[in-house]
Coordinates of C-alpha atoms and ligand atoms in Angstrom, one line a residue:
M4 CA 0.0 0.0 0.0
P5 CA 1.4 3.4 -0.8
V6 CA 2.6 5.2 2.3
S7 CA 0.4 8.3 1.9
S8 CA -2.9 6.4 1.6
R9 CA -2.7 4.7 5.0
V10 CA -4.5 6.5 7.8
S11 CA -2.9 7.0 11.1
H12 CA -5.2 7.1 14.2
F13 CA -2.7 8.7 16.5
S14 CA -3.5 12.2 17.8
K15 CA -2.7 14.6 20.7
D16 CA -5.4 12.8 22.8
Q17 CA -4.3 9.4 21.6
P18 CA -0.5 9.5 21.3
L19 CA 1.8 6.7 20.4
F20 CA 4.0 5.4 23.3
T21 CA 7.4 4.7 21.8
H22 CA 11.1 5.2 22.2
V23 CA 13.9 7.5 21.1
V24 CA 16.6 5.2 19.6
E25 CA 19.2 7.7 18.6
N26 CA 20.3 11.1 19.9
R27 CA 23.4 12.4 18.2
P28 CA 25.0 15.8 18.0
L29 CA 24.9 17.5 14.6
S30 CA 27.0 20.5 15.8
T31 CA 30.5 20.1 17.4
P32 CA 31.2 20.9 21.1
E33 CA 32.8 24.2 20.0
S34 CA 29.5 25.4 18.5
E35 CA 27.5 28.0 20.3
K36 CA 24.5 25.7 19.8
D37 CA 23.8 22.1 20.6
T38 CA 21.8 20.9 17.6
R39 CA 20.9 17.2 17.6
H40 CA 19.5 14.5 15.4
F41 CA 16.9 12.3 17.1
V42 CA 15.4 9.1 15.8
I43 CA 12.1 7.9 17.2
T44 CA 11.0 4.4 16.3
L45 CA 7.6 3.7 14.8
A46 CA 8.2 -0.1 14.3
G47 CA 5.0 -2.0 14.6
S48 CA 2.9 1.0 15.5
G49 CA 1.1 1.7 12.3
L50 CA 1.8 5.4 12.7
T51 CA 2.3 7.0 9.3
Y52 CA 3.4 10.4 8.0
Q53 CA 4.3 12.3 4.9
A54 CA 7.4 14.4 4.0
G55 CA 6.5 17.9 5.3
D56 CA 4.5 16.7 8.3
S57 CA 5.4 17.6 11.9
L58 CA 5.6 15.4 15.0
G59 CA 4.0 16.4 18.3
V60 CA 6.1 15.4 21.3
V61 CA 4.6 15.4 24.8
P62 CA 7.4 16.5 27.2
T63 CA 7.8 16.3 31.0
N64 CA 9.2 19.0 33.2
R65 CA 12.6 18.8 34.9
E66 CA 12.5 17.0 38.2
A67 CA 14.8 19.6 39.9
E68 CA 12.3 22.4 39.1
V69 CA 9.4 20.3 40.3
D70 CA 11.3 19.5 43.6
E71 CA 12.0 23.1 44.2
L72 CA 8.4 24.2 43.6
I73 CA 7.1 21.6 46.0
E74 CA 9.7 22.7 48.6
R75 CA 8.8 26.4 48.2
L76 CA 5.1 25.7 48.4
Q77 CA 6.0 23.9 51.7
T78 CA 4.0 20.8 50.7
T79 CA 4.8 17.1 50.2
G80 CA 3.7 16.8 46.6
G81 CA 1.2 14.1 47.5
E82 CA -1.8 16.5 47.8
A83 CA -4.6 15.8 45.4
I84 CA -5.2 18.8 43.1
R85 CA -7.6 19.5 40.3
L86 CA -6.1 20.5 36.9
P87 CA -7.1 24.0 35.9
R88 CA -10.2 24.2 33.6
G89 CA -11.1 20.6 34.1
T90 CA -12.3 18.0 36.6
E91 CA -9.3 15.6 36.6
T92 CA -7.6 15.2 40.0
L93 CA -4.1 13.9 40.6
P94 CA -1.3 14.3 43.0
L95 CA 0.5 17.7 42.9
R96 CA 3.9 16.2 42.0
E97 CA 2.6 14.3 39.0
A98 CA 0.6 17.3 37.8
L99 CA 3.8 19.5 38.0
Q100 CA 5.9 16.9 36.4
R101 CA 3.6 16.0 33.5
R102 CA 0.6 18.2 33.0
L103 CA 1.4 21.9 33.9
A104 CA 3.6 24.5 32.3
L105 CA 6.1 25.9 34.8
A106 CA 7.2 28.9 32.7
G107 CA 5.2 31.9 31.7
P108 CA 4.0 33.8 34.8
T109 CA 1.8 36.8 33.9
R110 CA 0.7 40.1 35.4
R111 CA -2.2 38.2 37.0
T112 CA 0.2 35.9 38.8
L113 CA 1.8 38.9 40.5
E114 CA -1.6 40.3 41.3
V115 CA -2.5 37.1 43.1
L116 CA 0.9 37.0 44.9
L117 CA 0.4 40.6 46.1
N118 CA -2.6 39.4 48.2
R119 CA -0.8 36.3 49.5
T120 CA 2.3 37.8 51.0
T121 CA 2.4 39.0 54.6
V122 CA 5.9 40.7 54.1
P123 CA 5.6 44.5 53.6
A124 CA 8.8 44.7 51.5
E125 CA 7.5 42.0 49.2
R126 CA 4.2 43.8 48.8
S127 CA 5.9 47.0 47.9
R128 CA 8.2 45.3 45.4
I129 CA 5.2 43.6 43.7
E130 CA 3.3 46.9 43.8
S131 CA 6.1 48.7 42.1
L132 CA 6.3 46.0 39.3
L133 CA 2.5 46.4 38.8
S134 CA 2.5 50.2 39.0
P135 CA 1.3 52.1 35.9
G136 CA 4.0 53.1 33.3
T137 CA 6.4 50.2 34.1
D138 CA 5.1 47.8 31.5
E139 CA 8.6 47.3 29.9
L140 CA 10.1 46.6 33.3
L141 CA 7.3 44.1 34.1
E142 CA 7.6 42.4 30.8
R143 CA 11.4 41.9 31.3
Y144 CA 10.9 40.7 34.8
L145 CA 8.3 38.1 33.8
E146 CA 10.2 37.1 30.7
E147 CA 13.3 36.1 32.8
R148 CA 11.3 34.1 35.3
H149 CA 9.5 30.8 35.7
F150 CA 6.9 30.4 38.5
V151 CA 9.5 28.9 40.8
D152 CA 11.5 32.2 40.5
L153 CA 8.5 34.2 41.7
L154 CA 8.2 31.9 44.7
A155 CA 11.9 32.4 45.3
D156 CA 11.6 36.2 45.0
F157 CA 8.7 36.4 47.4
P158 CA 9.2 33.7 50.1
G159 CA 6.6 35.4 52.2
V160 CA 3.9 34.2 49.8
R161 CA 1.6 31.5 51.2
L162 CA -0.4 29.6 48.6
A163 CA -2.3 26.3 49.0
P164 CA -1.3 23.8 46.3
Q165 CA -4.6 24.2 44.5
E166 CA -4.4 28.0 44.5
F167 CA -0.9 27.7 43.0
V168 CA -2.0 25.2 40.4
D169 CA -4.9 27.5 39.4
L170 CA -2.3 30.0 38.2
L171 CA -0.7 27.6 35.7
R172 CA -1.5 26.6 32.2
R173 CA -1.5 23.1 30.8
L174 CA 1.8 21.8 29.5
T175 CA 1.3 21.5 25.7
P176 CA 3.0 19.2 23.2
R177 CA 5.8 20.7 21.1
L178 CA 5.7 20.3 17.3
Y179 CA 8.8 19.6 15.3
S180 CA 9.1 19.4 11.5
I181 CA 10.0 15.9 10.6
A182 CA 13.4 15.5 9.0
S183 CA 12.9 12.1 7.3
S184 CA 10.9 10.7 4.4
P185 CA 8.6 7.7 5.2
R186 CA 9.6 6.2 1.9
L187 CA 13.2 5.8 3.2
H188 CA 12.4 5.4 6.9
P189 CA 8.9 4.0 7.2
D190 CA 9.6 2.8 10.7
E191 CA 11.3 5.9 12.0
V192 CA 10.8 9.6 12.5
H193 CA 13.9 11.8 12.5
L194 CA 14.0 15.2 14.2
T195 CA 16.5 18.1 14.0
I196 CA 16.4 20.0 17.3
S197 CA 18.4 22.8 18.7
V198 CA 18.6 22.2 22.5
V199 CA 17.6 25.4 24.3
R200 CA 19.8 26.2 27.2
Y201 CA 20.6 29.7 28.4
T202 CA 21.0 31.8 31.6
A203 CA 18.5 34.4 32.7
N204 CA 18.1 36.0 36.1
E205 CA 21.3 34.1 37.2
R206 CA 19.7 30.8 36.6
E207 CA 20.2 28.2 34.0
R208 CA 17.2 27.8 31.8
H209 CA 16.2 24.7 29.8
G210 CA 13.8 24.5 26.9
V211 CA 11.2 22.0 28.1
C212 CA 10.9 19.7 25.2
S213 CA 14.4 20.0 23.7
T214 CA 16.1 19.2 27.0
Y215 CA 13.5 16.5 27.7
L216 CA 14.6 14.7 24.5
A217 CA 18.3 15.5 24.9
D218 CA 18.7 14.9 28.7
R219 CA 15.8 13.1 30.3
V220 CA 14.9 10.4 27.8
A221 CA 17.0 7.2 28.0
L222 CA 17.5 5.6 24.6
G223 CA 15.2 2.6 24.0
E224 CA 13.9 2.8 27.6
T225 CA 11.9 5.9 28.6
P226 CA 8.4 5.8 27.0
V227 CA 7.8 8.9 25.0
M228 CA 4.4 10.1 23.7
V229 CA 4.3 11.3 20.1
F230 CA 1.7 11.9 17.4
P231 CA 1.8 13.0 13.7
V232 CA 0.5 16.4 12.7
E233 CA -0.5 16.8 9.0
S234 CA 1.0 19.8 7.3
H235 CA 0.2 22.1 4.4
F236 CA 3.9 22.0 3.6
R237 CA 4.1 19.6 0.6
L238 CA 6.3 18.9 -2.4
P239 CA 4.7 19.6 -5.8
E240 CA 2.5 16.8 -7.1
D241 CA 4.3 17.0 -10.4
P242 CA 7.7 15.3 -9.8
A243 CA 9.2 17.2 -12.8
R244 CA 8.8 20.6 -11.1
D245 CA 12.0 22.2 -9.7
V246 CA 12.1 23.0 -6.0
I247 CA 14.0 25.8 -4.2
M248 CA 14.4 25.2 -0.5
I249 CA 15.5 27.9 2.0
G250 CA 16.2 26.4 5.4
P251 CA 18.9 27.9 7.7
G252 CA 19.5 26.3 11.1
T253 CA 16.9 23.7 12.2
G254 CA 14.9 24.9 9.2
I255 CA 16.9 22.3 7.3
A256 CA 14.6 19.5 8.8
P257 CA 11.8 19.3 6.3
F258 CA 14.2 19.7 3.4
R259 CA 16.2 16.7 4.4
A260 CA 12.8 14.9 4.3
F261 CA 12.0 16.5 0.9
L262 CA 15.4 15.5 -0.5
Q263 CA 15.0 11.9 0.7
E264 CA 11.5 11.8 -0.7
R265 CA 12.6 13.2 -4.1
A266 CA 15.4 10.7 -4.3
A267 CA 13.2 7.8 -3.3
T268 CA 10.6 8.7 -5.9
V269 CA 13.2 9.5 -8.5
A270 CA 11.6 12.9 -9.1
S271 CA 13.1 14.4 -12.3
G272 CA 12.7 18.1 -11.2
R273 CA 15.9 19.9 -9.9
N274 CA 16.6 20.6 -6.3
W275 CA 18.2 23.8 -5.0
L276 CA 19.0 24.2 -1.3
F277 CA 20.0 27.3 0.6
F278 CA 21.4 26.5 4.0
G279 CA 22.9 28.8 6.6
E280 CA 24.4 28.4 10.1
Q281 CA 27.0 30.2 12.2
R282 CA 30.2 28.4 11.4
R283 CA 31.1 25.9 8.8
A284 CA 33.5 23.9 11.0
H285 CA 31.0 23.6 13.8
D286 CA 27.4 24.0 12.6
F287 CA 27.3 22.4 9.1
L288 CA 24.2 20.2 9.9
Y289 CA 24.1 17.0 7.9
E290 CA 27.2 18.1 6.0
N291 CA 28.0 14.6 4.7
E292 CA 24.5 14.0 3.4
L293 CA 24.2 17.4 1.7
E294 CA 27.7 17.2 0.2
A295 CA 26.9 13.7 -1.1
W296 CA 23.7 14.9 -2.7
R297 CA 25.5 17.8 -4.3
A298 CA 28.2 15.4 -5.6
S299 CA 25.6 13.1 -7.1
G300 CA 23.7 16.0 -8.7
H301 CA 20.6 15.2 -6.6
L302 CA 21.2 18.8 -5.3
A303 CA 21.6 20.8 -8.5
R304 CA 22.7 23.6 -6.3
L305 CA 23.7 23.9 -2.6
D306 CA 24.3 27.5 -1.5
L307 CA 25.8 27.9 1.9
A308 CA 25.8 31.0 4.2
F309 CA 28.0 30.6 7.3
S310 CA 27.1 33.8 9.1
R311 CA 30.1 34.0 11.5
D312 CA 33.0 32.7 9.3
Q313 CA 33.8 36.3 8.3
E314 CA 33.6 39.8 9.8
E315 CA 30.3 40.7 8.2
R316 CA 27.2 38.5 8.7
I317 CA 26.3 36.5 5.6
Y318 CA 22.8 35.0 5.5
V319 CA 20.8 32.9 3.1
Q320 CA 19.1 35.9 1.6
H321 CA 22.6 37.3 0.6
R322 CA 23.2 34.1 -1.3
M323 CA 19.7 34.4 -2.9
R324 CA 20.6 37.9 -4.1
E325 CA 24.0 36.7 -5.5
S326 CA 22.1 34.2 -7.6
A327 CA 19.1 36.4 -8.4
A328 CA 19.1 35.9 -12.2
E329 CA 19.3 32.1 -11.8
L330 CA 16.7 32.1 -9.1
W331 CA 14.3 34.1 -11.3
R332 CA 14.9 31.7 -14.2
W333 CA 13.9 28.8 -12.0
L334 CA 10.8 30.6 -10.7
A335 CA 9.8 31.8 -14.1
A336 CA 10.0 28.2 -15.3
G337 CA 7.6 27.0 -12.6
A338 CA 9.8 26.1 -9.6
C339 CA 8.2 25.8 -6.1
L340 CA 9.8 27.8 -3.3
Y341 CA 9.9 26.7 0.3
V342 CA 11.1 28.5 3.5
C343 CA 11.5 26.9 6.9
G344 CA 13.0 28.2 10.1
D345 CA 13.0 31.3 12.3
A346 CA 9.8 33.3 11.8
K347 CA 10.7 36.6 13.5
R348 CA 13.7 37.6 11.4
M349 CA 14.8 35.2 8.8
A350 CA 11.5 34.5 7.1
K351 CA 10.7 38.2 6.9
D352 CA 14.1 39.1 5.4
V353 CA 14.0 36.2 3.0
E354 CA 10.5 37.4 1.8
A355 CA 11.9 40.9 1.3
A356 CA 14.8 39.5 -0.7
L357 CA 12.3 37.5 -2.8
H358 CA 10.3 40.6 -3.6
Q359 CA 13.4 42.5 -4.6
I360 CA 14.7 39.6 -6.8
V361 CA 11.3 39.2 -8.6
S362 CA 11.1 43.0 -9.1
A363 CA 14.6 43.5 -10.4
Q364 CA 14.9 40.3 -12.5
G365 CA 11.4 40.3 -13.8
G366 CA 11.4 44.0 -14.5
L367 CA 8.4 44.5 -12.4
S368 CA 7.3 47.4 -10.2
P369 CA 7.3 46.7 -6.5
E370 CA 3.5 46.4 -6.6
A371 CA 3.6 43.9 -9.6
A372 CA 6.3 42.0 -7.8
A373 CA 4.1 41.8 -4.7
D374 CA 1.3 40.5 -6.9
F375 CA 3.6 37.9 -8.4
V376 CA 4.6 36.6 -5.0
K377 CA 0.9 36.6 -3.9
Q378 CA 0.1 34.5 -6.9
L379 CA 2.9 32.1 -6.1
K380 CA 1.4 31.7 -2.6
K381 CA -2.1 31.1 -4.1
D382 CA -0.7 28.5 -6.5
K383 CA 1.0 26.8 -3.5
R384 CA 4.4 27.5 -5.2
Y385 CA 5.6 29.5 -2.2
Q386 CA 5.1 27.7 1.1
R387 CA 6.4 28.5 4.5
D388 CA 6.9 26.5 7.7
V389 CA 8.2 29.0 10.1
Y390 CA 8.2 29.1 13.9
Ligands
LIG21 P1 18.8 30.3 13.7 O1 18.9 30.9 15.0 O2 17.7 30.6 12.8 O3 20.2 30.5 12.9 C1 20.5 29.9 11.7 C2 21.3 30.8 10.8 O4 20.5 31.9 10.5 C3 22.5 31.4 11.6 O5 23.6 31.5 10.7 C4 22.0 32.8 11.9 O6 23.1 33.8 12.0 C5 21.2 33.1 10.7 N1 20.3 34.3 10.8 C6 20.2 35.1 11.9 N2 19.4 36.1 11.5 C7 19.0 35.9 10.2 C8 18.2 36.6 9.4 N3 17.6 37.8 9.7 N4 18.0 36.2 8.1 C9 18.6 35.0 7.7 N5 19.4 34.3 8.5 C10 19.6 34.8 9.8 O7 18.8 28.7 13.8 P2 18.3 27.7 14.9 O8 19.3 27.4 15.9 O9 17.7 26.6 14.2 O10 17.1 28.5 15.6 C11 15.9 28.4 15.2 C12 15.0 28.4 16.4 O11 15.5 29.4 17.3 C13 13.7 28.9 16.1 O12 12.8 28.4 17.0 C14 13.8 30.4 16.1 O13 12.6 31.0 16.1 C15 14.6 30.5 17.3 N6 15.5 31.7 17.4 C16 14.9 32.9 17.3 C17 15.7 34.0 17.5 C18 15.0 35.3 17.4 O14 15.4 36.3 18.0 N7 14.0 35.4 16.6 C19 17.0 33.9 17.7 C20 17.6 32.7 17.7 C21 16.8 31.6 17.6 P3 23.7 34.5 13.3 O15 23.2 33.7 14.4 O16 25.1 34.4 13.1 O17 23.1 35.9 13.2

């Protein structure tokens, strides 16, 4: 049976329990990042996916953070609590470990704490954070803190476990673009994840799901809950169409899937990849695979932008501009263009570069170039998977 026609019954509410079977670094220890390749086994599960889909992963919180919360709440963790906006009851520790988000306190959290501290100095500190005209200060204060930091900042606060739980949101699954094609890896899902670790407010911070997979899941042992999420991000139906893929950083993930898919289906269209990262020696994710595809011609073009290998920053959109004429020829001949990765800066700058290229190479006014790009989107020849 063709892979795409099988229906998978797994979902957020009915995830697959499986294992991570591989966790290997893609960046070197000298890199400023810790980007990893994970393999999750699907063997015997019936879970199916298509190139371009994402995988939902249900994480758990760090035990050290849960322990500290329980200690600061001066409880045992065994108290039965009710999950917010629901009727399900379970022990506090389990709820903190598996069901509740421990990051993201809000103004309302501080408003509640204000009425729960008996210490005058703490009251006035909270009042000054909430006072009118200090929005920026408050925003920065909250951004740098998890709930446990607020309890540490205001030890005079007294909250019953249920009152504390009522301040929290549910822990939600994280979605990652799948980095493998089911035609090549029907029994596996591959993920490309940059492990989020940084310091804020003098504490080490850990991205919930990336450090869950990197640090807290034992290979082949810890049960992990995953489910496929169907995407709009799809290769062209016509295998003869050319594709242009722009995927710096972890944005490479779905393009590794696309390239595997196009190799497995012997698609005759050409493939052009723009990839960027900080340093060639430390951050060239999937270097061997990409270079092999370039050598074999499966990648007609591989344009690389290592931003920090020279004084001035060079990004994928600079490489696009350098090859503007060729890029326009591909587009004018019907190529599909895909962008994946950082939404805030990269995707915007790449879109601006695309407009300029279309305008300059196509001899179009900025308005006509904008219409051209709009039409590309409508025709599903310009698709984005940005986060
Ligand atoms: P990334 O942070 O996107 O970095 C990949 C490459 O893109 C690096 O060479 C980076 O250069 C470069 N880059 C930076 N700004 C760019 C721009 N405006 N246009 C084009 N390229 C640009 O890769 P990642 O580690 O995979 O991170 C992706 C994840 O981190 C996403 O979740 C993303 O949203 C998030 N992130 C967001 C920000 C942000 O402030 N929006 C920052 C970092 C990460 P340099 O690093 O040398 O500038």
